[in-house]
Amino acid sequence: MASSKIDFNTRIAPVLEALRALHHKYHTRSMERDPDVGKEQGVLTQDEVHLKRDLFESLRSSLLPSIKPHLSALLTALDLPRDAIQYPNPDIESILDILANLDQTVENAVQYINTAPLKPFGRKDPHDHHLGQCKTFRCFNLKTDISRLAIDIRGLFWTYIKLIESWNLPWDPTEDTTFRPPTPREQTLDCLQSIDRTIRRSQASDFAHLQAEWRAVGESFDYSLVKLANITVRHRKNSSVLREHVLEQSRLALPVNKLLRTLFHKISNTTTKNLAFTLDTELNSTTLDRLDTDPGVILHQCQVYAKNLEESHRANSMTDSSWSLRYRKDCLSKTVEPTVSLLELYIIPLSSGIDHPSLESDFKAWLFEWQGLWRTAYSRLLNAIRRAEEEGLYS
């Protein structure tokens, strides 16, 4: 038995060495910072535009799909059945070839997304409104997705390393697998799904991409709404002056958060019969970046404020400083209003065939009405905060 173990370890050693080298390589690359980030993207010539589109199309239609067969082949070669009597008998040369081909294919994808003029230096570009899916904003997102895929594949290499190492451990078919790490099959499925997801995202319209982000933001408002509602439910009569102020702010913050959730729900769900609209297809990357980023900033400010109110109510002491509260108020004002302005400017209502559409079917009219409600609700909240500041409750 000892000799068979030595023989197995000798045979499998090149595979372990290759897996460890690839894991280290992908880990090192994931930690590197791109020195070109932040540089000016520059205006492309017509030839560069054609080249950029060709590289983009080759990447998503050829290179990315070509990674999948190598992942499947590696699973077939290494995810072998095991029993208590003998070691698995993998085809070493075949596995080494598969690993080399997989690595080369991933390298080609990474090289393509980092090849000028496809390589993005950031997410913003004020001059690329005419580039469709090849805008800097979209290329940066594709590059990010490819980086995430490489991280997933790095995790797969680690799973195979642990699998091979486990072949030297005593085999116990009754072992509890409730808290086991992911299997190679599960990790491979994650990688395959990551590839499909990356391709789908690259094929989607700007509007579809933004809608996915807006939908996630809208759903995440439940966090702050639950915290604010809990404060109003738990509040007792004859509380301290501070807790009364926290209660007032919580009650006034509820409609503010509900209105924001309603806004992001509306703009991320355009399949309803009453509210049909689309997005201008010729937005530049700078505008797309703002429409993508600001909603997350809005959500974050609301969540932090709700959390601080919850902690203040519990501790009977304001956890927020006057400066940080003022910063969040300014930040919220400077993101909500511009976001609404951009939506008003670039959302295009689709024809409903109705001569006199109702408020629900006329998005521009609905947005105008929403903005009025938002300003009223937010003004009431600001007045409550101002009263608490005047009473010296904030440090």
mmCIF file of C-alpha atoms in Angstrom:
data_model
loop_
_atom_site.group_PDB
_atom_site.id
_atom_site.type_symbol
_atom_site.label_atom_id
_atom_site.label_comp_id
_atom_site.label_asym_id
_atom_site.label_seq_id
_atom_site.Cartn_x
_atom_site.Cartn_y
_atom_site.Cartn_z
ATOM 1 C CA MET A 1 0.000 0.000 0.000
ATOM 2 C CA ALA A 2 2.868 2.363 0.857
ATOM 3 C CA SER A 3 4.533 1.768 -2.508
ATOM 4 C CA SER A 4 1.286 2.444 -4.387
ATOM 5 C CA LYS A 5 0.895 5.701 -2.456
ATOM 6 C CA ILE A 6 4.440 6.767 -3.371
ATOM 7 C CA ASP A 7 3.842 5.803 -6.996
ATOM 8 C CA PHE A 8 0.568 7.755 -7.095
ATOM 9 C CA ASN A 9 2.112 10.858 -5.525
ATOM 10 C CA THR A 10 4.996 10.737 -7.992
ATOM 11 C CA ARG A 11 2.639 10.481 -10.957
ATOM 12 C CA ILE A 12 0.222 13.182 -9.785
ATOM 13 C CA ALA A 13 2.959 15.629 -8.688
ATOM 14 C CA PRO A 14 3.168 17.465 -12.073
ATOM 15 C CA VAL A 15 -0.581 18.109 -11.967
ATOM 16 C CA LEU A 16 -0.413 19.486 -8.428
ATOM 17 C CA GLU A 17 2.544 21.643 -9.390
ATOM 18 C CA ALA A 18 0.699 23.028 -12.425
ATOM 19 C CA LEU A 19 -2.463 23.743 -10.413
ATOM 20 C CA ARG A 20 -0.512 25.522 -7.674
ATOM 21 C CA ALA A 21 1.402 27.592 -10.224
ATOM 22 C CA LEU A 22 -1.827 28.630 -11.963
ATOM 23 C CA HIS A 23 -3.517 29.431 -8.657
ATOM 24 C CA HIS A 24 -0.575 31.644 -7.687
ATOM 25 C CA LYS A 25 -0.532 33.324 -11.105
ATOM 26 C CA TYR A 26 -4.245 34.168 -11.032
ATOM 27 C CA HIS A 27 -4.044 35.323 -7.420
ATOM 28 C CA THR A 28 -1.114 37.624 -8.187
ATOM 29 C CA ARG A 29 -2.908 39.149 -11.173
ATOM 30 C CA SER A 30 -6.070 39.754 -9.131
ATOM 31 C CA MET A 31 -4.014 41.839 -6.690
ATOM 32 C CA GLU A 32 -2.357 44.000 -9.356
ATOM 33 C CA ARG A 33 -3.532 47.543 -9.996
ATOM 34 C CA ASP A 34 -3.900 48.655 -13.597
ATOM 35 C CA PRO A 35 -1.519 51.632 -14.042
ATOM 36 C CA ASP A 36 -3.669 53.002 -16.886
ATOM 37 C CA VAL A 37 -6.799 53.518 -14.768
ATOM 38 C CA GLY A 38 -7.711 57.194 -14.713
ATOM 39 C CA LYS A 39 -5.994 58.131 -17.962
ATOM 40 C CA GLU A 40 -7.847 60.037 -20.665
ATOM 41 C CA GLN A 41 -9.606 57.633 -23.020
ATOM 42 C CA GLY A 42 -9.119 59.863 -26.051
ATOM 43 C CA VAL A 43 -11.226 60.242 -29.180
ATOM 44 C CA LEU A 44 -10.991 57.238 -31.530
ATOM 45 C CA THR A 45 -10.432 57.370 -35.266
ATOM 46 C CA GLN A 46 -12.864 55.524 -37.516
ATOM 47 C CA ASP A 47 -10.374 52.676 -37.977
ATOM 48 C CA GLU A 48 -9.967 52.391 -34.202
ATOM 49 C CA VAL A 49 -13.738 52.266 -33.790
ATOM 50 C CA HIS A 50 -13.953 49.355 -36.249
ATOM 51 C CA LEU A 51 -11.088 47.556 -34.505
ATOM 52 C CA LYS A 52 -12.688 48.087 -31.100
ATOM 53 C CA ARG A 53 -15.964 46.588 -32.296
ATOM 54 C CA ASP A 54 -14.170 43.617 -33.873
ATOM 55 C CA LEU A 55 -12.224 42.904 -30.670
ATOM 56 C CA PHE A 56 -15.366 43.235 -28.567
ATOM 57 C CA GLU A 57 -17.337 40.862 -30.783
ATOM 58 C CA SER A 58 -14.519 38.289 -30.939
ATOM 59 C CA LEU A 59 -14.196 38.366 -27.180
ATOM 60 C CA ARG A 60 -17.826 37.689 -26.366
ATOM 61 C CA SER A 61 -18.768 35.436 -29.291
ATOM 62 C CA SER A 62 -15.593 33.352 -29.577
ATOM 63 C CA LEU A 63 -13.026 33.648 -26.794
ATOM 64 C CA LEU A 64 -15.314 33.559 -23.768
ATOM 65 C CA PRO A 65 -17.405 30.601 -25.021
ATOM 66 C CA SER A 66 -14.200 28.705 -25.886
ATOM 67 C CA ILE A 67 -13.242 28.582 -22.184
ATOM 68 C CA LYS A 68 -16.212 26.342 -21.380
ATOM 69 C CA PRO A 69 -15.053 23.121 -23.119
ATOM 70 C CA HIS A 70 -11.733 23.253 -21.245
ATOM 71 C CA LEU A 71 -13.541 23.574 -17.911
ATOM 72 C CA SER A 72 -15.760 20.608 -18.758
ATOM 73 C CA ALA A 73 -12.801 18.532 -19.941
ATOM 74 C CA LEU A 74 -10.898 19.264 -16.729
ATOM 75 C CA LEU A 75 -13.879 18.156 -14.657
ATOM 76 C CA THR A 76 -14.136 14.897 -16.597
ATOM 77 C CA ALA A 77 -10.403 14.247 -16.211
ATOM 78 C CA LEU A 78 -10.068 15.009 -12.496
ATOM 79 C CA ASP A 79 -13.430 14.473 -10.810
ATOM 80 C CA LEU A 80 -12.938 10.708 -10.630
ATOM 81 C CA PRO A 81 -14.779 8.156 -8.482
ATOM 82 C CA ARG A 82 -12.937 6.901 -5.437
ATOM 83 C CA ASP A 83 -13.194 3.800 -3.292
ATOM 84 C CA ALA A 84 -11.387 2.473 -0.251
ATOM 85 C CA ILE A 85 -9.105 0.096 -2.154
ATOM 86 C CA GLN A 86 -7.274 2.008 -4.851
ATOM 87 C CA TYR A 87 -6.251 5.513 -5.828
ATOM 88 C CA PRO A 88 -7.898 7.268 -8.791
ATOM 89 C CA ASN A 89 -6.045 6.802 -12.053
ATOM 90 C CA PRO A 90 -6.162 10.138 -13.927
ATOM 91 C CA ASP A 91 -4.580 10.668 -17.343
ATOM 92 C CA ILE A 92 -1.713 12.957 -16.320
ATOM 93 C CA GLU A 93 -0.638 14.089 -19.795
ATOM 94 C CA SER A 94 -4.201 14.863 -20.806
ATOM 95 C CA ILE A 95 -4.784 16.905 -17.645
ATOM 96 C CA LEU A 96 -1.613 18.933 -18.187
ATOM 97 C CA ASP A 97 -2.684 19.653 -21.771
ATOM 98 C CA ILE A 98 -6.150 20.730 -20.620
ATOM 99 C CA LEU A 99 -4.688 23.049 -17.980
ATOM 100 C CA ALA A 100 -2.319 24.603 -20.518
ATOM 101 C CA ASN A 101 -5.136 25.133 -23.033
ATOM 102 C CA LEU A 102 -7.469 26.542 -20.380
ATOM 103 C CA ASP A 103 -4.843 28.982 -19.168
ATOM 104 C CA GLN A 104 -4.001 30.080 -22.708
ATOM 105 C CA THR A 105 -7.657 30.698 -23.541
ATOM 106 C CA VAL A 106 -8.196 32.764 -20.387
ATOM 107 C CA GLU A 107 -4.978 34.654 -21.165
ATOM 108 C CA ASN A 108 -6.282 35.447 -24.649
ATOM 109 C CA ALA A 109 -9.500 36.865 -23.182
ATOM 110 C CA VAL A 110 -7.556 38.989 -20.687
ATOM 111 C CA GLN A 111 -5.219 40.161 -23.454
ATOM 112 C CA TYR A 112 -8.133 41.143 -25.713
ATOM 113 C CA ILE A 113 -9.854 43.303 -23.096
ATOM 114 C CA ASN A 114 -6.512 44.997 -22.382
ATOM 115 C CA THR A 115 -5.707 45.674 -26.038
ATOM 116 C CA ALA A 116 -6.079 49.207 -27.390
ATOM 117 C CA PRO A 117 -8.519 50.568 -28.399
ATOM 118 C CA LEU A 118 -10.772 48.125 -26.502
ATOM 119 C CA LYS A 119 -9.035 48.599 -23.159
ATOM 120 C CA PRO A 120 -10.972 50.963 -20.867
ATOM 121 C CA PHE A 121 -9.071 53.354 -18.585
ATOM 122 C CA GLY A 122 -12.148 53.858 -16.417
ATOM 123 C CA ARG A 123 -15.939 53.979 -16.729
ATOM 124 C CA LYS A 124 -16.301 57.538 -18.026
ATOM 125 C CA ASP A 125 -15.958 58.981 -21.513
ATOM 126 C CA PRO A 126 -17.857 62.062 -22.719
ATOM 127 C CA HIS A 127 -17.227 61.356 -26.418
ATOM 128 C CA ASP A 128 -18.427 57.764 -27.028
ATOM 129 C CA HIS A 129 -22.210 58.170 -27.332
ATOM 130 C CA HIS A 130 -22.122 56.593 -30.811
ATOM 131 C CA LEU A 131 -20.299 53.361 -29.897
ATOM 132 C CA GLY A 132 -23.275 51.278 -28.761
ATOM 133 C CA GLN A 133 -22.226 48.256 -26.705
ATOM 134 C CA CYS A 134 -18.551 49.201 -27.149
ATOM 135 C CA LYS A 135 -18.774 52.338 -25.030
ATOM 136 C CA THR A 136 -16.089 52.741 -22.376
ATOM 137 C CA PHE A 137 -18.671 52.174 -19.637
ATOM 138 C CA ARG A 138 -19.647 48.823 -21.166
ATOM 139 C CA CYS A 139 -16.043 47.777 -21.862
ATOM 140 C CA PHE A 140 -15.089 48.519 -18.269
ATOM 141 C CA ASN A 141 -17.970 46.369 -17.037
ATOM 142 C CA LEU A 142 -16.884 43.579 -19.386
ATOM 143 C CA LYS A 143 -13.330 43.833 -18.090
ATOM 144 C CA THR A 144 -14.635 43.636 -14.524
ATOM 145 C CA ASP A 145 -16.698 40.551 -15.374
ATOM 146 C CA ILE A 146 -13.672 38.863 -16.955
ATOM 147 C CA SER A 147 -11.621 39.627 -13.849
ATOM 148 C CA ARG A 148 -14.332 38.039 -11.709
ATOM 149 C CA LEU A 149 -14.352 35.002 -13.983
ATOM 150 C CA ALA A 150 -10.587 34.653 -13.549
ATOM 151 C CA ILE A 151 -11.093 34.767 -9.773
ATOM 152 C CA ASP A 152 -13.731 32.024 -10.059
ATOM 153 C CA ILE A 153 -11.321 29.899 -12.087
ATOM 154 C CA ARG A 154 -8.616 30.526 -9.495
ATOM 155 C CA GLY A 155 -11.024 29.133 -6.903
ATOM 156 C CA LEU A 156 -11.581 26.107 -9.129
ATOM 157 C CA PHE A 157 -7.829 25.435 -9.242
ATOM 158 C CA TRP A 158 -7.750 25.531 -5.443
ATOM 159 C CA THR A 159 -10.666 23.086 -5.261
ATOM 160 C CA TYR A 160 -8.795 20.634 -7.491
ATOM 161 C CA ILE A 161 -5.661 21.020 -5.349
ATOM 162 C CA LYS A 162 -7.638 20.103 -2.232
ATOM 163 C CA LEU A 163 -9.326 17.229 -4.078
ATOM 164 C CA ILE A 164 -6.016 15.668 -5.102
ATOM 165 C CA GLU A 165 -4.593 16.151 -1.621
ATOM 166 C CA SER A 166 -7.659 14.409 -0.180
ATOM 167 C CA TRP A 167 -6.864 11.294 -2.200
ATOM 168 C CA ASN A 168 -4.083 10.614 0.293
ATOM 169 C CA LEU A 169 -6.458 10.822 3.253
ATOM 170 C CA PRO A 170 -8.405 7.859 4.663
ATOM 171 C CA TRP A 171 -11.605 7.370 2.712
ATOM 172 C CA ASP A 172 -14.821 7.456 4.758
ATOM 173 C CA PRO A 173 -18.050 7.002 2.757
ATOM 174 C CA THR A 174 -20.114 7.872 5.874
ATOM 175 C CA GLU A 175 -18.449 11.261 6.393
ATOM 176 C CA ASP A 176 -20.875 14.109 7.130
ATOM 177 C CA THR A 177 -20.885 16.436 4.106
ATOM 178 C CA THR A 178 -23.170 19.101 5.607
ATOM 179 C CA PHE A 179 -20.342 21.620 6.053
ATOM 180 C CA ARG A 180 -18.079 20.550 3.231
ATOM 181 C CA PRO A 181 -16.383 22.997 0.833
ATOM 182 C CA PRO A 182 -17.666 23.291 -2.753
ATOM 183 C CA THR A 183 -16.976 20.313 -4.980
ATOM 184 C CA PRO A 184 -15.175 20.584 -8.348
ATOM 185 C CA ARG A 185 -18.507 19.985 -10.061
ATOM 186 C CA GLU A 186 -20.157 22.851 -8.177
ATOM 187 C CA GLN A 187 -17.210 25.179 -8.777
ATOM 188 C CA THR A 188 -17.157 24.290 -12.470
ATOM 189 C CA LEU A 189 -20.868 25.059 -12.725
ATOM 190 C CA ASP A 190 -20.224 28.452 -11.097
ATOM 191 C CA CYS A 191 -17.531 29.202 -13.693
ATOM 192 C CA LEU A 192 -19.760 28.134 -16.592
ATOM 193 C CA GLN A 193 -22.588 30.308 -15.280
ATOM 194 C CA SER A 194 -20.154 33.200 -14.838
ATOM 195 C CA ILE A 195 -19.192 32.929 -18.518
ATOM 196 C CA ASP A 196 -22.833 32.860 -19.628
ATOM 197 C CA ARG A 197 -23.645 35.811 -17.376
ATOM 198 C CA THR A 198 -20.707 37.816 -18.751
ATOM 199 C CA ILE A 199 -21.794 37.173 -22.334
ATOM 200 C CA ARG A 200 -25.418 38.104 -21.584
ATOM 201 C CA ARG A 201 -24.388 41.340 -19.885
ATOM 202 C CA SER A 202 -22.192 42.272 -22.851
ATOM 203 C CA GLN A 203 -25.111 41.702 -25.237
ATOM 204 C CA ALA A 204 -27.664 43.656 -23.198
ATOM 205 C CA SER A 205 -28.625 47.242 -23.948
ATOM 206 C CA ASP A 206 -27.444 50.140 -21.799
ATOM 207 C CA PHE A 207 -30.974 50.391 -20.440
ATOM 208 C CA ALA A 208 -31.154 46.708 -19.509
ATOM 209 C CA HIS A 209 -27.850 46.988 -17.655
ATOM 210 C CA LEU A 210 -29.000 50.048 -15.717
ATOM 211 C CA GLN A 211 -32.344 48.459 -14.940
ATOM 212 C CA ALA A 212 -30.621 45.502 -13.288
ATOM 213 C CA GLU A 213 -28.701 47.906 -11.043
ATOM 214 C CA TRP A 214 -31.789 49.997 -10.291
ATOM 215 C CA ARG A 215 -33.797 46.878 -9.459
ATOM 216 C CA ALA A 216 -31.179 45.767 -6.944
ATOM 217 C CA VAL A 217 -31.142 49.241 -5.379
ATOM 218 C CA GLY A 218 -34.929 49.327 -5.091
ATOM 219 C CA GLU A 219 -35.055 45.940 -3.396
ATOM 220 C CA SER A 220 -32.300 46.945 -0.958
ATOM 221 C CA PHE A 221 -34.378 49.787 0.496
ATOM 222 C CA ASP A 222 -36.113 47.162 2.635
ATOM 223 C CA TYR A 223 -33.078 47.337 4.962
ATOM 224 C CA SER A 224 -33.623 50.970 5.934
ATOM 225 C CA LEU A 225 -37.415 50.710 5.894
ATOM 226 C CA VAL A 226 -37.373 47.823 8.380
ATOM 227 C CA LYS A 227 -35.041 49.702 10.735
ATOM 228 C CA LEU A 228 -37.131 52.869 10.603
ATOM 229 C CA ALA A 229 -40.369 50.947 11.132
ATOM 230 C CA ASN A 230 -38.884 49.080 14.097
ATOM 231 C CA ILE A 231 -38.043 52.381 15.809
ATOM 232 C CA THR A 232 -41.637 53.566 15.536
ATOM 233 C CA VAL A 233 -42.970 50.214 16.816
ATOM 234 C CA ARG A 234 -40.594 49.920 19.788
ATOM 235 C CA HIS A 235 -40.940 53.527 20.892
ATOM 236 C CA ARG A 236 -42.520 54.070 24.309
ATOM 237 C CA LYS A 237 -44.428 57.033 25.685
ATOM 238 C CA ASN A 238 -42.722 59.372 28.154
ATOM 239 C CA SER A 239 -39.353 58.842 26.465
ATOM 240 C CA SER A 240 -36.448 61.263 26.574
ATOM 241 C CA VAL A 241 -36.345 64.389 24.428
ATOM 242 C CA LEU A 242 -33.657 62.781 22.292
ATOM 243 C CA ARG A 243 -35.712 59.646 21.625
ATOM 244 C CA GLU A 244 -38.712 61.804 20.722
ATOM 245 C CA HIS A 245 -36.573 63.532 18.095
ATOM 246 C CA VAL A 246 -35.327 60.169 16.805
ATOM 247 C CA LEU A 247 -38.928 58.967 16.567
ATOM 248 C CA GLU A 248 -39.956 62.085 14.645
ATOM 249 C CA GLN A 249 -37.082 61.702 12.183
ATOM 250 C CA SER A 250 -37.812 57.990 11.736
ATOM 251 C CA ARG A 251 -41.461 58.656 10.930
ATOM 252 C CA LEU A 252 -40.535 61.369 8.446
ATOM 253 C CA ALA A 253 -37.736 59.284 6.892
ATOM 254 C CA LEU A 254 -40.152 56.442 6.118
ATOM 255 C CA PRO A 255 -41.957 58.250 3.235
ATOM 256 C CA VAL A 256 -38.597 59.503 1.918
ATOM 257 C CA ASN A 257 -37.305 55.936 1.667
ATOM 258 C CA LYS A 258 -40.604 54.619 0.316
ATOM 259 C CA LEU A 259 -40.637 57.240 -2.420
ATOM 260 C CA LEU A 260 -37.088 56.367 -3.436
ATOM 261 C CA ARG A 261 -37.933 52.671 -3.503
ATOM 262 C CA THR A 262 -40.972 53.447 -5.653
ATOM 263 C CA LEU A 263 -38.842 55.454 -8.087
ATOM 264 C CA PHE A 264 -36.295 52.683 -8.608
ATOM 265 C CA HIS A 265 -39.033 50.092 -8.835
ATOM 266 C CA LYS A 266 -40.777 52.106 -11.557
ATOM 267 C CA ILE A 267 -37.718 52.714 -13.713
ATOM 268 C CA SER A 268 -36.496 49.116 -13.430
ATOM 269 C CA ASN A 269 -39.817 47.542 -14.453
ATOM 270 C CA THR A 270 -40.990 48.757 -17.838
ATOM 271 C CA THR A 271 -43.034 45.750 -18.899
ATOM 272 C CA THR A 272 -46.231 46.937 -17.233
ATOM 273 C CA LYS A 273 -49.037 48.039 -19.523
ATOM 274 C CA ASN A 274 -49.406 51.431 -17.871
ATOM 275 C CA LEU A 275 -45.813 52.624 -17.915
ATOM 276 C CA ALA A 276 -43.980 51.999 -21.182
ATOM 277 C CA PHE A 277 -40.721 53.832 -21.875
ATOM 278 C CA THR A 278 -37.137 53.273 -22.921
ATOM 279 C CA LEU A 279 -33.768 55.029 -22.608
ATOM 280 C CA ASP A 280 -31.974 57.159 -25.160
ATOM 281 C CA THR A 281 -29.472 54.802 -26.829
ATOM 282 C CA GLU A 282 -26.875 57.516 -27.450
ATOM 283 C CA LEU A 283 -25.843 58.377 -23.914
ATOM 284 C CA ASN A 284 -22.111 58.721 -23.390
ATOM 285 C CA SER A 285 -20.253 56.709 -20.768
ATOM 286 C CA THR A 286 -19.980 59.622 -18.343
ATOM 287 C CA THR A 287 -23.776 59.920 -18.185
ATOM 288 C CA LEU A 288 -24.240 56.144 -17.990
ATOM 289 C CA ASP A 289 -21.755 55.981 -15.133
ATOM 290 C CA ARG A 290 -23.701 58.581 -13.188
ATOM 291 C CA LEU A 291 -27.017 56.803 -13.761
ATOM 292 C CA ASP A 292 -25.346 53.594 -12.605
ATOM 293 C CA THR A 293 -23.420 54.944 -9.602
ATOM 294 C CA ASP A 294 -25.643 57.602 -8.007
ATOM 295 C CA PRO A 295 -28.501 55.226 -7.086
ATOM 296 C CA GLY A 296 -26.050 53.187 -5.008
ATOM 297 C CA VAL A 297 -24.863 56.371 -3.292
ATOM 298 C CA ILE A 298 -28.474 57.316 -2.524
ATOM 299 C CA LEU A 299 -29.156 53.881 -1.074
ATOM 300 C CA HIS A 300 -26.005 53.942 1.056
ATOM 301 C CA GLN A 301 -26.811 57.334 2.588
ATOM 302 C CA CYS A 302 -30.335 56.204 3.470
ATOM 303 C CA GLN A 303 -29.106 52.957 5.013
ATOM 304 C CA VAL A 304 -26.435 54.677 7.119
ATOM 305 C CA TYR A 305 -28.948 57.263 8.337
ATOM 306 C CA ALA A 306 -31.483 54.573 9.310
ATOM 307 C CA LYS A 307 -28.815 52.549 11.106
ATOM 308 C CA ASN A 308 -27.634 55.599 13.056
ATOM 309 C CA LEU A 309 -31.190 56.449 14.078
ATOM 310 C CA GLU A 310 -31.654 52.883 15.301
ATOM 311 C CA GLU A 311 -28.437 53.029 17.348
ATOM 312 C CA SER A 312 -29.294 56.488 18.706
ATOM 313 C CA HIS A 313 -32.714 55.303 19.849
ATOM 314 C CA ARG A 314 -31.202 52.262 21.549
ATOM 315 C CA ALA A 315 -28.387 54.191 23.271
ATOM 316 C CA ASN A 316 -30.421 57.346 24.003
ATOM 317 C CA SER A 317 -27.495 59.273 22.529
ATOM 318 C CA MET A 318 -26.970 60.649 19.040
ATOM 319 C CA THR A 319 -24.365 58.489 17.300
ATOM 320 C CA ASP A 320 -24.233 60.876 14.335
ATOM 321 C CA SER A 321 -22.100 63.997 14.420
ATOM 322 C CA SER A 322 -23.456 67.251 13.055
ATOM 323 C CA TRP A 323 -20.800 67.222 10.321
ATOM 324 C CA SER A 324 -21.481 63.676 9.104
ATOM 325 C CA LEU A 325 -25.222 64.261 9.126
ATOM 326 C CA ARG A 326 -24.793 67.461 7.120
ATOM 327 C CA TYR A 327 -22.570 65.594 4.656
ATOM 328 C CA ARG A 328 -25.204 62.912 4.091
ATOM 329 C CA LYS A 329 -27.976 65.492 3.674
ATOM 330 C CA ASP A 330 -25.931 67.318 1.031
ATOM 331 C CA CYS A 331 -24.907 64.070 -0.643
ATOM 332 C CA LEU A 332 -28.513 62.877 -0.868
ATOM 333 C CA SER A 333 -29.717 66.189 -2.288
ATOM 334 C CA LYS A 334 -26.878 66.269 -4.824
ATOM 335 C CA THR A 335 -27.607 62.758 -6.095
ATOM 336 C CA VAL A 336 -31.401 62.478 -6.084
ATOM 337 C CA GLU A 337 -32.137 65.721 -7.942
ATOM 338 C CA PRO A 338 -29.527 65.172 -10.716
ATOM 339 C CA THR A 339 -30.705 61.570 -11.124
ATOM 340 C CA VAL A 340 -34.282 62.744 -11.608
ATOM 341 C CA SER A 341 -33.089 65.413 -14.061
ATOM 342 C CA LEU A 342 -31.184 62.819 -16.108
ATOM 343 C CA LEU A 343 -34.194 60.503 -16.155
ATOM 344 C CA GLU A 344 -36.432 63.350 -17.263
ATOM 345 C CA LEU A 345 -33.964 64.238 -20.000
ATOM 346 C CA TYR A 346 -33.137 60.776 -21.368
ATOM 347 C CA ILE A 347 -36.102 58.499 -20.655
ATOM 348 C CA ILE A 348 -38.180 58.220 -23.840
ATOM 349 C CA PRO A 349 -41.878 57.339 -23.436
ATOM 350 C CA LEU A 350 -43.157 54.792 -25.934
ATOM 351 C CA SER A 351 -46.376 55.495 -27.784
ATOM 352 C CA SER A 352 -49.365 54.059 -25.939
ATOM 353 C CA GLY A 353 -51.895 54.829 -28.639
ATOM 354 C CA ILE A 354 -53.907 56.897 -26.144
ATOM 355 C CA ASP A 355 -54.707 60.522 -26.979
ATOM 356 C CA HIS A 356 -54.936 61.619 -23.339
ATOM 357 C CA PRO A 357 -52.763 59.272 -21.270
ATOM 358 C CA SER A 358 -53.299 59.061 -17.513
ATOM 359 C CA LEU A 359 -50.663 59.895 -14.934
ATOM 360 C CA GLU A 360 -49.799 56.196 -14.616
ATOM 361 C CA SER A 361 -49.167 55.794 -18.353
ATOM 362 C CA ASP A 362 -47.311 59.096 -18.882
ATOM 363 C CA PHE A 363 -43.853 58.657 -17.360
ATOM 364 C CA LYS A 364 -42.810 62.305 -17.612
ATOM 365 C CA ALA A 365 -45.997 63.389 -15.822
ATOM 366 C CA TRP A 366 -45.547 60.638 -13.237
ATOM 367 C CA LEU A 367 -41.938 61.688 -12.615
ATOM 368 C CA PHE A 368 -42.974 65.321 -12.186
ATOM 369 C CA GLU A 369 -45.599 64.285 -9.630
ATOM 370 C CA TRP A 370 -43.088 62.032 -7.857
ATOM 371 C CA GLN A 371 -40.536 64.844 -7.649
ATOM 372 C CA GLY A 372 -43.068 67.107 -5.946
ATOM 373 C CA LEU A 373 -43.884 64.444 -3.354
ATOM 374 C CA TRP A 374 -40.185 63.763 -2.787
ATOM 375 C CA ARG A 375 -39.317 67.412 -2.225
ATOM 376 C CA THR A 376 -42.156 67.810 0.262
ATOM 377 C CA ALA A 377 -41.230 64.665 2.210
ATOM 378 C CA TYR A 378 -37.518 65.471 2.215
ATOM 379 C CA SER A 379 -38.134 69.082 3.286
ATOM 380 C CA ARG A 380 -40.144 67.876 6.280
ATOM 381 C CA LEU A 381 -37.327 65.527 7.278
ATOM 382 C CA LEU A 382 -34.729 68.298 6.958
ATOM 383 C CA ASN A 383 -36.842 70.555 9.173
ATOM 384 C CA ALA A 384 -36.979 67.844 11.849
ATOM 385 C CA ILE A 385 -33.201 67.400 11.692
ATOM 386 C CA ARG A 386 -32.748 71.165 11.939
ATOM 387 C CA ARG A 387 -34.886 71.297 15.083
ATOM 388 C CA ALA A 388 -32.763 68.565 16.684
ATOM 389 C CA GLU A 389 -29.606 70.508 15.797
ATOM 390 C CA GLU A 390 -31.016 73.706 17.303
ATOM 391 C CA GLU A 391 -31.637 71.861 20.571
ATOM 392 C CA GLY A 392 -27.995 70.762 20.639
ATOM 393 C CA LEU A 393 -28.663 67.032 20.270
ATOM 394 C CA TYR A 394 -25.882 66.606 17.686
ATOM 395 C CA SER A 395 -22.249 67.030 18.643
#
